[in-house]
Amino acid sequence: MDQRLPTFVKYIRDQLPFVKINIFTNGDLLTIQKYRELKKLGVDLFRISQHSEEASETIKETLKFIKDNYPELYTVECVNYYSEETEKMNRGGLVKISKAKKFKWCDLVNRITIDYLGNAVLCCNDYLSSIIFGNINERDIYDIWNGTYYRMMRALISFGLWPYKICKICSHGL
């Protein structure tokens, strides 16, 4: 929905040419034109989540068109969360789920997650931005990522030590 997304993707690709840029979306607004534009600017992967019985007509049309006409641009991972077989995550305790796989460690903190305000937050499950390590509007992303406290927290979590309540109740990192 954010019209600045292409600008952000271009900036990331220009500044960090070797990082992998993944976009997580439900795909409802991902038109053929938007898909091609974002791929051209440097998106590596679209992870499209389905939360209803049927995917939207927009996403079905977009994916079919890209797959049929631009197979070299088709880098899509679809996850059907509507299906009972798909493993669900409780989003750091925000969502009640009936069953959760138990993990002994968590690697989600080894990728940077930036919220809509520019905050570098703990991980993609920190929907409320409860743990912030810096803001890319105020500090360089490199300096945030390499900050002493952020590095220490990533190391602890990567080894299965849960310094935050959100980690202790998250279904991904148990």
JSON list of C-alpha atoms in Angstrom, two decimals:
[
{"chain": "A", "resi": 1, "resn": "MET", "atom": "CA", "xyz": [0.00, 0.00, 0.00]},
{"chain": "A", "resi": 2, "resn": "ASP", "atom": "CA", "xyz": [2.91, 2.34, 0.68]},
{"chain": "A", "resi": 3, "resn": "GLN", "atom": "CA", "xyz": [3.64, 4.15, -2.57]},
{"chain": "A", "resi": 4, "resn": "ARG", "atom": "CA", "xyz": [7.26, 4.63, -1.44]},
{"chain": "A", "resi": 5, "resn": "LEU", "atom": "CA", "xyz": [8.04, 0.90, -1.69]},
{"chain": "A", "resi": 6, "resn": "PRO", "atom": "CA", "xyz": [9.80, 1.16, -5.08]},
{"chain": "A", "resi": 7, "resn": "THR", "atom": "CA", "xyz": [11.95, 3.99, -3.72]},
{"chain": "A", "resi": 8, "resn": "PHE", "atom": "CA", "xyz": [12.86, 1.91, -0.67]},
{"chain": "A", "resi": 9, "resn": "VAL", "atom": "CA", "xyz": [13.74, -1.13, -2.80]},
{"chain": "A", "resi": 10, "resn": "LYS", "atom": "CA", "xyz": [15.93, 0.95, -5.10]},
{"chain": "A", "resi": 11, "resn": "TYR", "atom": "CA", "xyz": [17.68, 2.58, -2.17]},
{"chain": "A", "resi": 12, "resn": "ILE", "atom": "CA", "xyz": [18.36, -0.77, -0.49]},
{"chain": "A", "resi": 13, "resn": "ARG", "atom": "CA", "xyz": [19.67, -2.29, -3.73]},
{"chain": "A", "resi": 14, "resn": "ASP", "atom": "CA", "xyz": [21.90, 0.74, -4.40]},
{"chain": "A", "resi": 15, "resn": "GLN", "atom": "CA", "xyz": [23.28, 0.87, -0.86]},
{"chain": "A", "resi": 16, "resn": "LEU", "atom": "CA", "xyz": [23.48, -2.88, -0.18]},
{"chain": "A", "resi": 17, "resn": "PRO", "atom": "CA", "xyz": [23.93, -4.58, -3.55]},
{"chain": "A", "resi": 18, "resn": "PHE", "atom": "CA", "xyz": [24.56, -8.06, -2.13]},
{"chain": "A", "resi": 19, "resn": "VAL", "atom": "CA", "xyz": [21.66, -8.36, 0.31]},
{"chain": "A", "resi": 20, "resn": "LYS", "atom": "CA", "xyz": [18.61, -10.45, -0.48]},
{"chain": "A", "resi": 21, "resn": "ILE", "atom": "CA", "xyz": [15.47, -8.33, -0.70]},
{"chain": "A", "resi": 22, "resn": "ASN", "atom": "CA", "xyz": [12.32, -10.27, 0.18]},
{"chain": "A", "resi": 23, "resn": "ILE", "atom": "CA", "xyz": [8.85, -8.78, 0.21]},
{"chain": "A", "resi": 24, "resn": "PHE", "atom": "CA", "xyz": [6.23, -10.42, 2.41]},
{"chain": "A", "resi": 25, "resn": "THR", "atom": "CA", "xyz": [2.71, -9.66, 1.23]},
{"chain": "A", "resi": 26, "resn": "ASN", "atom": "CA", "xyz": [-0.79, -11.07, 0.89]},
{"chain": "A", "resi": 27, "resn": "GLY", "atom": "CA", "xyz": [-0.51, -10.02, -2.76]},
{"chain": "A", "resi": 28, "resn": "ASP", "atom": "CA", "xyz": [-3.89, -8.32, -2.98]},
{"chain": "A", "resi": 29, "resn": "LEU", "atom": "CA", "xyz": [-2.34, -5.18, -4.48]},
{"chain": "A", "resi": 30, "resn": "LEU", "atom": "CA", "xyz": [0.48, -6.88, -6.39]},
{"chain": "A", "resi": 31, "resn": "THR", "atom": "CA", "xyz": [-0.39, -6.12, -9.99]},
{"chain": "A", "resi": 32, "resn": "ILE", "atom": "CA", "xyz": [1.63, -7.28, -12.99]},
{"chain": "A", "resi": 33, "resn": "GLN", "atom": "CA", "xyz": [3.05, -3.77, -13.40]},
{"chain": "A", "resi": 34, "resn": "LYS", "atom": "CA", "xyz": [4.01, -3.51, -9.70]},
{"chain": "A", "resi": 35, "resn": "TYR", "atom": "CA", "xyz": [5.60, -6.98, -9.73]},
{"chain": "A", "resi": 36, "resn": "ARG", "atom": "CA", "xyz": [7.73, -6.18, -12.79]},
{"chain": "A", "resi": 37, "resn": "GLU", "atom": "CA", "xyz": [8.72, -2.76, -11.42]},
{"chain": "A", "resi": 38, "resn": "LEU", "atom": "CA", "xyz": [9.83, -4.19, -8.07]},
{"chain": "A", "resi": 39, "resn": "LYS", "atom": "CA", "xyz": [11.76, -7.02, -9.73]},
{"chain": "A", "resi": 40, "resn": "LYS", "atom": "CA", "xyz": [13.54, -4.52, -11.99]},
{"chain": "A", "resi": 41, "resn": "LEU", "atom": "CA", "xyz": [14.49, -2.46, -8.92]},
{"chain": "A", "resi": 42, "resn": "GLY", "atom": "CA", "xyz": [16.01, -5.48, -7.18]},
{"chain": "A", "resi": 43, "resn": "VAL", "atom": "CA", "xyz": [13.47, -7.60, -5.30]},
{"chain": "A", "resi": 44, "resn": "ASP", "atom": "CA", "xyz": [14.77, -11.16, -5.05]},
{"chain": "A", "resi": 45, "resn": "LEU", "atom": "CA", "xyz": [11.70, -12.94, -3.70]},
{"chain": "A", "resi": 46, "resn": "PHE", "atom": "CA", "xyz": [8.02, -12.31, -3.10]},
{"chain": "A", "resi": 47, "resn": "ARG", "atom": "CA", "xyz": [6.57, -14.38, -0.26]},
{"chain": "A", "resi": 48, "resn": "ILE", "atom": "CA", "xyz": [2.83, -14.33, -0.72]},
{"chain": "A", "resi": 49, "resn": "SER", "atom": "CA", "xyz": [0.57, -15.43, 2.10]},
{"chain": "A", "resi": 50, "resn": "GLN", "atom": "CA", "xyz": [-2.96, -16.67, 1.53]},
{"chain": "A", "resi": 51, "resn": "HIS", "atom": "CA", "xyz": [-5.38, -16.22, 4.43]},
{"chain": "A", "resi": 52, "resn": "SER", "atom": "CA", "xyz": [-8.64, -17.19, 2.79]},
{"chain": "A", "resi": 53, "resn": "GLU", "atom": "CA", "xyz": [-9.98, -20.21, 0.92]},
{"chain": "A", "resi": 54, "resn": "GLU", "atom": "CA", "xyz": [-9.14, -18.71, -2.47]},
{"chain": "A", "resi": 55, "resn": "ALA", "atom": "CA", "xyz": [-6.36, -16.34, -3.46]},
{"chain": "A", "resi": 56, "resn": "SER", "atom": "CA", "xyz": [-7.56, -12.99, -4.82]},
{"chain": "A", "resi": 57, "resn": "GLU", "atom": "CA", "xyz": [-8.16, -12.66, -8.55]},
{"chain": "A", "resi": 58, "resn": "THR", "atom": "CA", "xyz": [-5.45, -9.98, -8.71]},
{"chain": "A", "resi": 59, "resn": "ILE", "atom": "CA", "xyz": [-2.77, -12.26, -7.33]},
{"chain": "A", "resi": 60, "resn": "LYS", "atom": "CA", "xyz": [-3.87, -15.26, -9.38]},
{"chain": "A", "resi": 61, "resn": "GLU", "atom": "CA", "xyz": [-3.81, -13.16, -12.56]},
{"chain": "A", "resi": 62, "resn": "THR", "atom": "CA", "xyz": [-0.45, -11.55, -11.72]},
{"chain": "A", "resi": 63, "resn": "LEU", "atom": "CA", "xyz": [1.31, -14.81, -10.89]},
{"chain": "A", "resi": 64, "resn": "LYS", "atom": "CA", "xyz": [-0.08, -16.65, -13.92]},
{"chain": "A", "resi": 65, "resn": "PHE", "atom": "CA", "xyz": [0.91, -13.80, -16.25]},
{"chain": "A", "resi": 66, "resn": "ILE", "atom": "CA", "xyz": [4.45, -13.55, -14.84]},
{"chain": "A", "resi": 67, "resn": "LYS", "atom": "CA", "xyz": [4.95, -17.33, -14.86]},
{"chain": "A", "resi": 68, "resn": "ASP", "atom": "CA", "xyz": [3.68, -17.65, -18.45]},
{"chain": "A", "resi": 69, "resn": "ASN", "atom": "CA", "xyz": [5.33, -14.56, -19.95]},
{"chain": "A", "resi": 70, "resn": "TYR", "atom": "CA", "xyz": [8.37, -13.81, -17.76]},
{"chain": "A", "resi": 71, "resn": "PRO", "atom": "CA", "xyz": [9.40, -17.11, -16.16]},
{"chain": "A", "resi": 72, "resn": "GLU", "atom": "CA", "xyz": [12.88, -15.71, -15.47]},
{"chain": "A", "resi": 73, "resn": "LEU", "atom": "CA", "xyz": [11.26, -13.08, -13.21]},
{"chain": "A", "resi": 74, "resn": "TYR", "atom": "CA", "xyz": [9.12, -15.58, -11.30]},
{"chain": "A", "resi": 75, "resn": "THR", "atom": "CA", "xyz": [10.57, -15.74, -7.81]},
{"chain": "A", "resi": 76, "resn": "VAL", "atom": "CA", "xyz": [7.56, -16.41, -5.64]},
{"chain": "A", "resi": 77, "resn": "GLU", "atom": "CA", "xyz": [7.03, -18.45, -2.53]},
{"chain": "A", "resi": 78, "resn": "CYS", "atom": "CA", "xyz": [3.35, -18.99, -1.70]},
{"chain": "A", "resi": 79, "resn": "VAL", "atom": "CA", "xyz": [2.23, -19.97, 1.78]},
{"chain": "A", "resi": 80, "resn": "ASN", "atom": "CA", "xyz": [-1.39, -21.00, 2.31]},
{"chain": "A", "resi": 81, "resn": "TYR", "atom": "CA", "xyz": [-2.13, -20.09, 5.93]},
{"chain": "A", "resi": 82, "resn": "TYR", "atom": "CA", "xyz": [-5.78, -20.95, 5.36]},
{"chain": "A", "resi": 83, "resn": "SER", "atom": "CA", "xyz": [-4.83, -24.62, 5.09]},
{"chain": "A", "resi": 84, "resn": "GLU", "atom": "CA", "xyz": [-4.92, -26.69, 8.28]},
{"chain": "A", "resi": 85, "resn": "GLU", "atom": "CA", "xyz": [-1.65, -28.37, 7.25]},
{"chain": "A", "resi": 86, "resn": "THR", "atom": "CA", "xyz": [0.33, -25.13, 7.19]},
{"chain": "A", "resi": 87, "resn": "GLU", "atom": "CA", "xyz": [2.24, -24.53, 10.39]},
{"chain": "A", "resi": 88, "resn": "LYS", "atom": "CA", "xyz": [1.10, -21.36, 12.11]},
{"chain": "A", "resi": 89, "resn": "MET", "atom": "CA", "xyz": [3.11, -18.95, 14.23]},
{"chain": "A", "resi": 90, "resn": "ASN", "atom": "CA", "xyz": [1.68, -17.07, 17.19]},
{"chain": "A", "resi": 91, "resn": "ARG", "atom": "CA", "xyz": [3.44, -13.82, 16.26]},
{"chain": "A", "resi": 92, "resn": "GLY", "atom": "CA", "xyz": [5.25, -13.43, 19.54]},
{"chain": "A", "resi": 93, "resn": "GLY", "atom": "CA", "xyz": [2.16, -14.39, 21.54]},
{"chain": "A", "resi": 94, "resn": "LEU", "atom": "CA", "xyz": [-0.26, -12.03, 19.79]},
{"chain": "A", "resi": 95, "resn": "VAL", "atom": "CA", "xyz": [-2.22, -14.75, 18.00]},
{"chain": "A", "resi": 96, "resn": "LYS", "atom": "CA", "xyz": [-3.78, -17.82, 19.61]},
{"chain": "A", "resi": 97, "resn": "ILE", "atom": "CA", "xyz": [-3.05, -20.98, 17.67]},
{"chain": "A", "resi": 98, "resn": "SER", "atom": "CA", "xyz": [-4.07, -24.54, 18.37]},
{"chain": "A", "resi": 99, "resn": "LYS", "atom": "CA", "xyz": [-0.70, -26.18, 17.79]},
{"chain": "A", "resi": 100, "resn": "ALA", "atom": "CA", "xyz": [2.81, -24.91, 17.38]},
{"chain": "A", "resi": 101, "resn": "LYS", "atom": "CA", "xyz": [6.05, -26.56, 16.42]},
{"chain": "A", "resi": 102, "resn": "LYS", "atom": "CA", "xyz": [8.71, -26.19, 19.07]},
{"chain": "A", "resi": 103, "resn": "PHE", "atom": "CA", "xyz": [12.14, -24.82, 18.13]},
{"chain": "A", "resi": 104, "resn": "LYS", "atom": "CA", "xyz": [15.29, -24.84, 20.24]},
{"chain": "A", "resi": 105, "resn": "TRP", "atom": "CA", "xyz": [16.77, -21.79, 18.57]},
{"chain": "A", "resi": 106, "resn": "CYS", "atom": "CA", "xyz": [15.69, -18.92, 16.34]},
{"chain": "A", "resi": 107, "resn": "ASP", "atom": "CA", "xyz": [17.31, -17.51, 13.23]},
{"chain": "A", "resi": 108, "resn": "LEU", "atom": "CA", "xyz": [14.75, -14.77, 12.54]},
{"chain": "A", "resi": 109, "resn": "VAL", "atom": "CA", "xyz": [16.98, -12.25, 14.29]},
{"chain": "A", "resi": 110, "resn": "ASN", "atom": "CA", "xyz": [19.72, -12.84, 11.73]},
{"chain": "A", "resi": 111, "resn": "ARG", "atom": "CA", "xyz": [17.85, -10.72, 9.20]},
{"chain": "A", "resi": 112, "resn": "ILE", "atom": "CA", "xyz": [17.00, -7.13, 9.81]},
{"chain": "A", "resi": 113, "resn": "THR", "atom": "CA", "xyz": [13.34, -6.20, 10.12]},
{"chain": "A", "resi": 114, "resn": "ILE", "atom": "CA", "xyz": [12.38, -2.58, 9.58]},
{"chain": "A", "resi": 115, "resn": "ASP", "atom": "CA", "xyz": [8.89, -1.44, 10.55]},
{"chain": "A", "resi": 116, "resn": "TYR", "atom": "CA", "xyz": [6.87, 1.20, 8.72]},
{"chain": "A", "resi": 117, "resn": "LEU", "atom": "CA", "xyz": [8.38, 3.98, 10.86]},
{"chain": "A", "resi": 118, "resn": "GLY", "atom": "CA", "xyz": [11.96, 2.96, 10.03]},
{"chain": "A", "resi": 119, "resn": "ASN", "atom": "CA", "xyz": [12.62, 1.18, 13.34]},
{"chain": "A", "resi": 120, "resn": "ALA", "atom": "CA", "xyz": [14.97, -1.80, 13.31]},
{"chain": "A", "resi": 121, "resn": "VAL", "atom": "CA", "xyz": [12.93, -4.20, 15.44]},
{"chain": "A", "resi": 122, "resn": "LEU", "atom": "CA", "xyz": [13.76, -7.57, 16.98]},
{"chain": "A", "resi": 123, "resn": "CYS", "atom": "CA", "xyz": [12.24, -9.71, 14.22]},
{"chain": "A", "resi": 124, "resn": "CYS", "atom": "CA", "xyz": [9.30, -10.10, 11.87]},
{"chain": "A", "resi": 125, "resn": "ASN", "atom": "CA", "xyz": [7.15, -11.41, 14.74]},
{"chain": "A", "resi": 126, "resn": "ASP", "atom": "CA", "xyz": [7.53, -8.18, 16.73]},
{"chain": "A", "resi": 127, "resn": "TYR", "atom": "CA", "xyz": [4.38, -6.67, 15.22]},
{"chain": "A", "resi": 128, "resn": "LEU", "atom": "CA", "xyz": [4.09, -4.03, 17.91]},
{"chain": "A", "resi": 129, "resn": "SER", "atom": "CA", "xyz": [7.72, -2.93, 17.53]},
{"chain": "A", "resi": 130, "resn": "SER", "atom": "CA", "xyz": [8.27, -3.59, 21.21]},
{"chain": "A", "resi": 131, "resn": "ILE", "atom": "CA", "xyz": [12.04, -4.01, 20.90]},
{"chain": "A", "resi": 132, "resn": "ILE", "atom": "CA", "xyz": [13.78, -1.32, 18.83]},
{"chain": "A", "resi": 133, "resn": "PHE", "atom": "CA", "xyz": [17.51, -1.20, 18.14]},
{"chain": "A", "resi": 134, "resn": "GLY", "atom": "CA", "xyz": [17.55, 2.04, 16.19]},
{"chain": "A", "resi": 135, "resn": "ASN", "atom": "CA", "xyz": [15.81, 3.97, 13.46]},
{"chain": "A", "resi": 136, "resn": "ILE", "atom": "CA", "xyz": [17.12, 4.16, 9.90]},
{"chain": "A", "resi": 137, "resn": "ASN", "atom": "CA", "xyz": [15.90, 7.77, 9.67]},
{"chain": "A", "resi": 138, "resn": "GLU", "atom": "CA", "xyz": [18.30, 8.69, 12.47]},
{"chain": "A", "resi": 139, "resn": "ARG", "atom": "CA", "xyz": [21.21, 6.25, 12.12]},
{"chain": "A", "resi": 140, "resn": "ASP", "atom": "CA", "xyz": [22.92, 4.36, 9.35]},
{"chain": "A", "resi": 141, "resn": "ILE", "atom": "CA", "xyz": [21.56, 0.81, 8.97]},
{"chain": "A", "resi": 142, "resn": "TYR", "atom": "CA", "xyz": [25.10, -0.56, 9.12]},
{"chain": "A", "resi": 143, "resn": "ASP", "atom": "CA", "xyz": [25.68, 1.12, 12.48]},
{"chain": "A", "resi": 144, "resn": "ILE", "atom": "CA", "xyz": [22.37, -0.20, 13.83]},
{"chain": "A", "resi": 145, "resn": "TRP", "atom": "CA", "xyz": [23.10, -3.77, 12.69]},
{"chain": "A", "resi": 146, "resn": "ASN", "atom": "CA", "xyz": [26.60, -3.69, 14.16]},
{"chain": "A", "resi": 147, "resn": "GLY", "atom": "CA", "xyz": [25.66, -1.97, 17.41]},
{"chain": "A", "resi": 148, "resn": "THR", "atom": "CA", "xyz": [27.02, -3.78, 20.46]},
{"chain": "A", "resi": 149, "resn": "TYR", "atom": "CA", "xyz": [23.65, -4.42, 22.12]},
{"chain": "A", "resi": 150, "resn": "TYR", "atom": "CA", "xyz": [21.96, -5.58, 18.89]},
{"chain": "A", "resi": 151, "resn": "ARG", "atom": "CA", "xyz": [24.85, -7.96, 18.11]},
{"chain": "A", "resi": 152, "resn": "MET", "atom": "CA", "xyz": [24.74, -9.37, 21.63]},
{"chain": "A", "resi": 153, "resn": "MET", "atom": "CA", "xyz": [20.95, -9.94, 21.52]},
{"chain": "A", "resi": 154, "resn": "ARG", "atom": "CA", "xyz": [21.18, -11.66, 18.12]},
{"chain": "A", "resi": 155, "resn": "ALA", "atom": "CA", "xyz": [23.88, -13.98, 19.45]},
{"chain": "A", "resi": 156, "resn": "LEU", "atom": "CA", "xyz": [21.89, -14.91, 22.56]},
{"chain": "A", "resi": 157, "resn": "ILE", "atom": "CA", "xyz": [18.72, -15.62, 20.60]},
{"chain": "A", "resi": 158, "resn": "SER", "atom": "CA", "xyz": [20.58, -17.55, 17.91]},
{"chain": "A", "resi": 159, "resn": "PHE", "atom": "CA", "xyz": [21.85, -19.89, 20.63]},
{"chain": "A", "resi": 160, "resn": "GLY", "atom": "CA", "xyz": [18.41, -20.44, 22.15]},
{"chain": "A", "resi": 161, "resn": "LEU", "atom": "CA", "xyz": [18.69, -18.01, 25.04]},
{"chain": "A", "resi": 162, "resn": "TRP", "atom": "CA", "xyz": [15.55, -15.88, 25.28]},
{"chain": "A", "resi": 163, "resn": "PRO", "atom": "CA", "xyz": [16.31, -12.43, 26.75]},
{"chain": "A", "resi": 164, "resn": "TYR", "atom": "CA", "xyz": [12.85, -11.00, 25.99]},
{"chain": "A", "resi": 165, "resn": "LYS", "atom": "CA", "xyz": [9.35, -12.07, 26.99]},
{"chain": "A", "resi": 166, "resn": "ILE", "atom": "CA", "xyz": [8.28, -11.99, 23.33]},
{"chain": "A", "resi": 167, "resn": "CYS", "atom": "CA", "xyz": [10.94, -14.65, 22.57]},
{"chain": "A", "resi": 168, "resn": "LYS", "atom": "CA", "xyz": [9.86, -16.82, 25.48]},
{"chain": "A", "resi": 169, "resn": "ILE", "atom": "CA", "xyz": [6.25, -17.02, 24.26]},
{"chain": "A", "resi": 170, "resn": "CYS", "atom": "CA", "xyz": [6.85, -16.97, 20.51]},
{"chain": "A", "resi": 171, "resn": "SER", "atom": "CA", "xyz": [6.00, -20.26, 18.80]},
{"chain": "A", "resi": 172, "resn": "HIS", "atom": "CA", "xyz": [8.87, -19.83, 16.36]},
{"chain": "A", "resi": 173, "resn": "GLY", "atom": "CA", "xyz": [11.64, -19.66, 18.90]},
{"chain": "A", "resi": 174, "resn": "LEU", "atom": "CA", "xyz": [10.71, -22.27, 21.49]}
]
